[in-house]
Short mmCIF file of C-alpha atoms and ligand atoms in Angstrom, two decimals:
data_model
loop_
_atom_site.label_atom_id
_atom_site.label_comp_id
_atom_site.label_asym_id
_atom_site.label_seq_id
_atom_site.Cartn_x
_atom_site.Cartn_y
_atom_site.Cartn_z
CA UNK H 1 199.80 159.82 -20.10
CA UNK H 2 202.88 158.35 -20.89
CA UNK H 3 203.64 158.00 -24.57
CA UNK H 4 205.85 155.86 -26.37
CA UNK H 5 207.47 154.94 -29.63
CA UNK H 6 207.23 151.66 -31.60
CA UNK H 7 209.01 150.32 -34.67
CA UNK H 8 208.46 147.49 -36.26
CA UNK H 9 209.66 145.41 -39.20
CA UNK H 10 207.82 143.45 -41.72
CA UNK H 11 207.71 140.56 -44.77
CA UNK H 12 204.63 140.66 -47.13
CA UNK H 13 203.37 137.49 -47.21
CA UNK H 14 201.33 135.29 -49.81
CA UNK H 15 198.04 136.34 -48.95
CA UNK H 16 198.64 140.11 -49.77
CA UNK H 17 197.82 141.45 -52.91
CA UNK H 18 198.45 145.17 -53.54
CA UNK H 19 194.85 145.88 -53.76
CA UNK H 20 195.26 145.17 -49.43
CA UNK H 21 197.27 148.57 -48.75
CA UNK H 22 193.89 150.90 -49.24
CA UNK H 23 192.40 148.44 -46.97
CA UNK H 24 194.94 148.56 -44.69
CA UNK H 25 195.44 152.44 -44.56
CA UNK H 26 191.71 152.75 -44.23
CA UNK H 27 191.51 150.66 -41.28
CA UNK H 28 194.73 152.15 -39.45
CA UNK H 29 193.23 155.89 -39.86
CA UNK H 30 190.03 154.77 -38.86
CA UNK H 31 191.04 152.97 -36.04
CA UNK H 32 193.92 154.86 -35.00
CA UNK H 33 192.19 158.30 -35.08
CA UNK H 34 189.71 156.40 -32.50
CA UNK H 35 192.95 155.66 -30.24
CA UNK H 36 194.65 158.25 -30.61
CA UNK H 37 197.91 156.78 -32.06
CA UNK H 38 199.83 158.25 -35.28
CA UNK H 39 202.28 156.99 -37.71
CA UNK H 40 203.76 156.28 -40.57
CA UNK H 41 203.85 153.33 -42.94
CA UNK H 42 206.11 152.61 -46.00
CA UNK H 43 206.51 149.32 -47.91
CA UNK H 44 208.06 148.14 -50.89
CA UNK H 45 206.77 144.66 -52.81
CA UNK H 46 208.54 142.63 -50.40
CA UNK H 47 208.75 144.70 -46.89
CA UNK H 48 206.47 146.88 -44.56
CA UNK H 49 208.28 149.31 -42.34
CA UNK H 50 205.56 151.23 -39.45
CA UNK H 51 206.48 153.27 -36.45
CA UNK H 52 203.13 154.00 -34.36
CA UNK H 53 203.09 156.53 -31.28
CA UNK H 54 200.40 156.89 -28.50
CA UNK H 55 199.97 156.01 -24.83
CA UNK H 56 201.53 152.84 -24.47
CA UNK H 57 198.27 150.85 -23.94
CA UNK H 58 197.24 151.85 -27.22
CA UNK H 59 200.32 151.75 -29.18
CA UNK H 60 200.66 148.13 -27.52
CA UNK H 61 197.01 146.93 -28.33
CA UNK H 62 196.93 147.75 -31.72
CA UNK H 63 200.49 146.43 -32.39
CA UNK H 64 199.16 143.21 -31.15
CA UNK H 65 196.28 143.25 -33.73
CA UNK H 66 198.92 144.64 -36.67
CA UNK H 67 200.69 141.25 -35.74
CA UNK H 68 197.99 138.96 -36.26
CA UNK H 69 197.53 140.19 -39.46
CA UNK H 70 198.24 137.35 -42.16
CA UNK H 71 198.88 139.91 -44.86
CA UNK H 72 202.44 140.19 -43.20
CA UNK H 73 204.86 137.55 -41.29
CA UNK H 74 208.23 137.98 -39.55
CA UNK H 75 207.05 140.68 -37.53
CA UNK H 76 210.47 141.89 -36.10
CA UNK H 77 210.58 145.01 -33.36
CA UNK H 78 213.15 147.34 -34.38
CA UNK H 79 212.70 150.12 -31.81
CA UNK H 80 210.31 150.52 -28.86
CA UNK H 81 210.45 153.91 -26.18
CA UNK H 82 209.08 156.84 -24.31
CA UNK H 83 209.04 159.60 -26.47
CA UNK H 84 208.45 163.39 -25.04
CA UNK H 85 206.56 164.28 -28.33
CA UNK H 86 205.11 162.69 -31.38
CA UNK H 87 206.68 163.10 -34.42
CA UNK H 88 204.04 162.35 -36.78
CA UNK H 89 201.08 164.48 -35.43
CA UNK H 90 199.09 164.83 -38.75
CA UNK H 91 199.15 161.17 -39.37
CA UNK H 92 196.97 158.81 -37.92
CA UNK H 93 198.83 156.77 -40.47
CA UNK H 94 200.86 158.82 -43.28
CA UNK H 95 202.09 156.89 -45.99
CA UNK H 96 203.79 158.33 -49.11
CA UNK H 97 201.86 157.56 -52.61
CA UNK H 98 205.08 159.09 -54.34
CA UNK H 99 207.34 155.95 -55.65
CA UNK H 100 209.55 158.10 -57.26
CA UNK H 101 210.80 159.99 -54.05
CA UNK H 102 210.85 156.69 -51.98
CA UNK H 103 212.91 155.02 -53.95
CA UNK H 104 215.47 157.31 -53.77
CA UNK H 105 214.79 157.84 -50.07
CA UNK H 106 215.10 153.58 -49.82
CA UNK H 107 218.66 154.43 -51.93
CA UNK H 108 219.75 157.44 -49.75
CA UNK H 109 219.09 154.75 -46.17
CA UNK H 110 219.67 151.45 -48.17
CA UNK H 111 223.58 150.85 -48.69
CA UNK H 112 222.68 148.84 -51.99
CA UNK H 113 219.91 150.28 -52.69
CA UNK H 114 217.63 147.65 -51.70
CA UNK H 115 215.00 148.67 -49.06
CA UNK H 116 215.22 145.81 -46.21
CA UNK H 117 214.17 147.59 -43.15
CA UNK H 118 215.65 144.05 -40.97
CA UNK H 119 219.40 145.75 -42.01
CA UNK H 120 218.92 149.06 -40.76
CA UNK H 121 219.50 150.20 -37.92
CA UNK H 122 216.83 152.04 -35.85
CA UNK H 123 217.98 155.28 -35.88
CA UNK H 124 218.07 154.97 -40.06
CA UNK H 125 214.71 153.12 -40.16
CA UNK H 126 213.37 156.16 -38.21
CA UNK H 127 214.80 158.55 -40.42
CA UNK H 128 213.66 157.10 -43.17
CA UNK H 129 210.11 157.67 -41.94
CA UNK H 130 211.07 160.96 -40.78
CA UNK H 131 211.79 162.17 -44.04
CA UNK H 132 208.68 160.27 -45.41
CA UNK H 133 206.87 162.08 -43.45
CA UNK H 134 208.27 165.47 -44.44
CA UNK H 135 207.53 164.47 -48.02
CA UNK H 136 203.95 163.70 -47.52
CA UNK H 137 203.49 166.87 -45.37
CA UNK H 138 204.49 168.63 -48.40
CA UNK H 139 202.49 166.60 -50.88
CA UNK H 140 199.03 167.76 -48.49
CA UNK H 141 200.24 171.14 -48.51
CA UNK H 142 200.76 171.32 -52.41
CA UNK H 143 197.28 169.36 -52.55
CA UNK H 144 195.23 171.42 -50.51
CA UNK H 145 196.73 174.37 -53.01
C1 LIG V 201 201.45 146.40 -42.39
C2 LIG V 201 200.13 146.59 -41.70
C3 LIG V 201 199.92 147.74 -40.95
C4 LIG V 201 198.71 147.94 -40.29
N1 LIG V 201 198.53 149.06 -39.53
C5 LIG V 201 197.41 149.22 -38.80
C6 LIG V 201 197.27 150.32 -37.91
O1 LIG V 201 198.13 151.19 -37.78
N2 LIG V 201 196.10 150.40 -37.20
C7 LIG V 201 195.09 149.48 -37.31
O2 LIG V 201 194.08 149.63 -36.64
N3 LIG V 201 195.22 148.44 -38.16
C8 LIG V 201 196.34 148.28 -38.90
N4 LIG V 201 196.45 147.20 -39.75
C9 LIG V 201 195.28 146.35 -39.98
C10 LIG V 201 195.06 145.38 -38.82
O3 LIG V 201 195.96 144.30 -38.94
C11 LIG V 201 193.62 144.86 -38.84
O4 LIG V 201 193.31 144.30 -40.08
C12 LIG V 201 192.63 145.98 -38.58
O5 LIG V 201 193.03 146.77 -37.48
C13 LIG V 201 191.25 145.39 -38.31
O6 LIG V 201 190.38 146.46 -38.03
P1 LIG V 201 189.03 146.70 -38.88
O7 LIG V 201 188.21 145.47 -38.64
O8 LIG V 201 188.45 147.93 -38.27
O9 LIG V 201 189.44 146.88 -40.32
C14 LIG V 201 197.67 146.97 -40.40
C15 LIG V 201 197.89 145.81 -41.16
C16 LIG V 201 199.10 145.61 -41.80
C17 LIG V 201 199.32 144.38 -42.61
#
């Protein structure tokens, strides 16, 4: 099997409300777990930023699913590729509750400041989601005691 890396770019749109994200985290580990694809997701009140690994069949159907979603418009690929490995292998989709540490993650990738994953460029964006995930690997750990 053949697996491969997708990153994608985001706007919230009208119809989201915040009470949405448990919904849509629900959904993605539910649905992912089922596909086998991991991930990560971060968003701030105006973008969504989501990298999702698999085989590419999977990783391709449920992007096109993600991108019918009206919760979110301006869908905008930043990265797509064969990977050797995943890199999120605990997630079928991590996200970090923490707003403290991602905003100063969002500072440390963000010249101003601002998190706009469109002005990024890939290899930030992954990062980014890279050290995300780091942070919410620690954040189980601590959890689980
Ligand atoms: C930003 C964003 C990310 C999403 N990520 C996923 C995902 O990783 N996997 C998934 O199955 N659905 C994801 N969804 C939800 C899908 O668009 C869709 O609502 C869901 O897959 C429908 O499945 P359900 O009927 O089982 O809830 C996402 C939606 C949004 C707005």
């Amino acid at each position: 099997m053949s697996l491969v890396r997708l990153l994608y770019a985001s706007t919230i749109s009208d119809s989201f409300n915040a009470d949405d994200i448990k919904q849509i985290l629900a959904s993605a580990q539910r649905n992912n777990a089922k596909e086998n694809v991991t991930g990560m997701l971060t968003f701030d009140r105006h973008y969504f930023l989501q990298c999702l690994e698999g085989s590419r069949e999977n990783v391709n159907a449920i992007y096109h699913r993600i991108a019918s979603d009206s919760r979110h418009e301006k869908l905008e690929i930043l990265d797509y590729q064969s990977v050797n490995f995943r890199e999120f292998p605990n997630w079928n989709m991590g996200y970090l509750q923490n707003t403290g540490t991602l905003i100063k993650l969002f500072f440390k990738y963000n010249a101003n400041g601002l998190f706009d994953p469109y002005h990024m460029t890939p290899e930030g964006a992954f990062m980014l989601l890279l050290e995300i995930r780091d942070e919410a690997d620690n954040a189980l750990k601590n959890n689980e005691g």
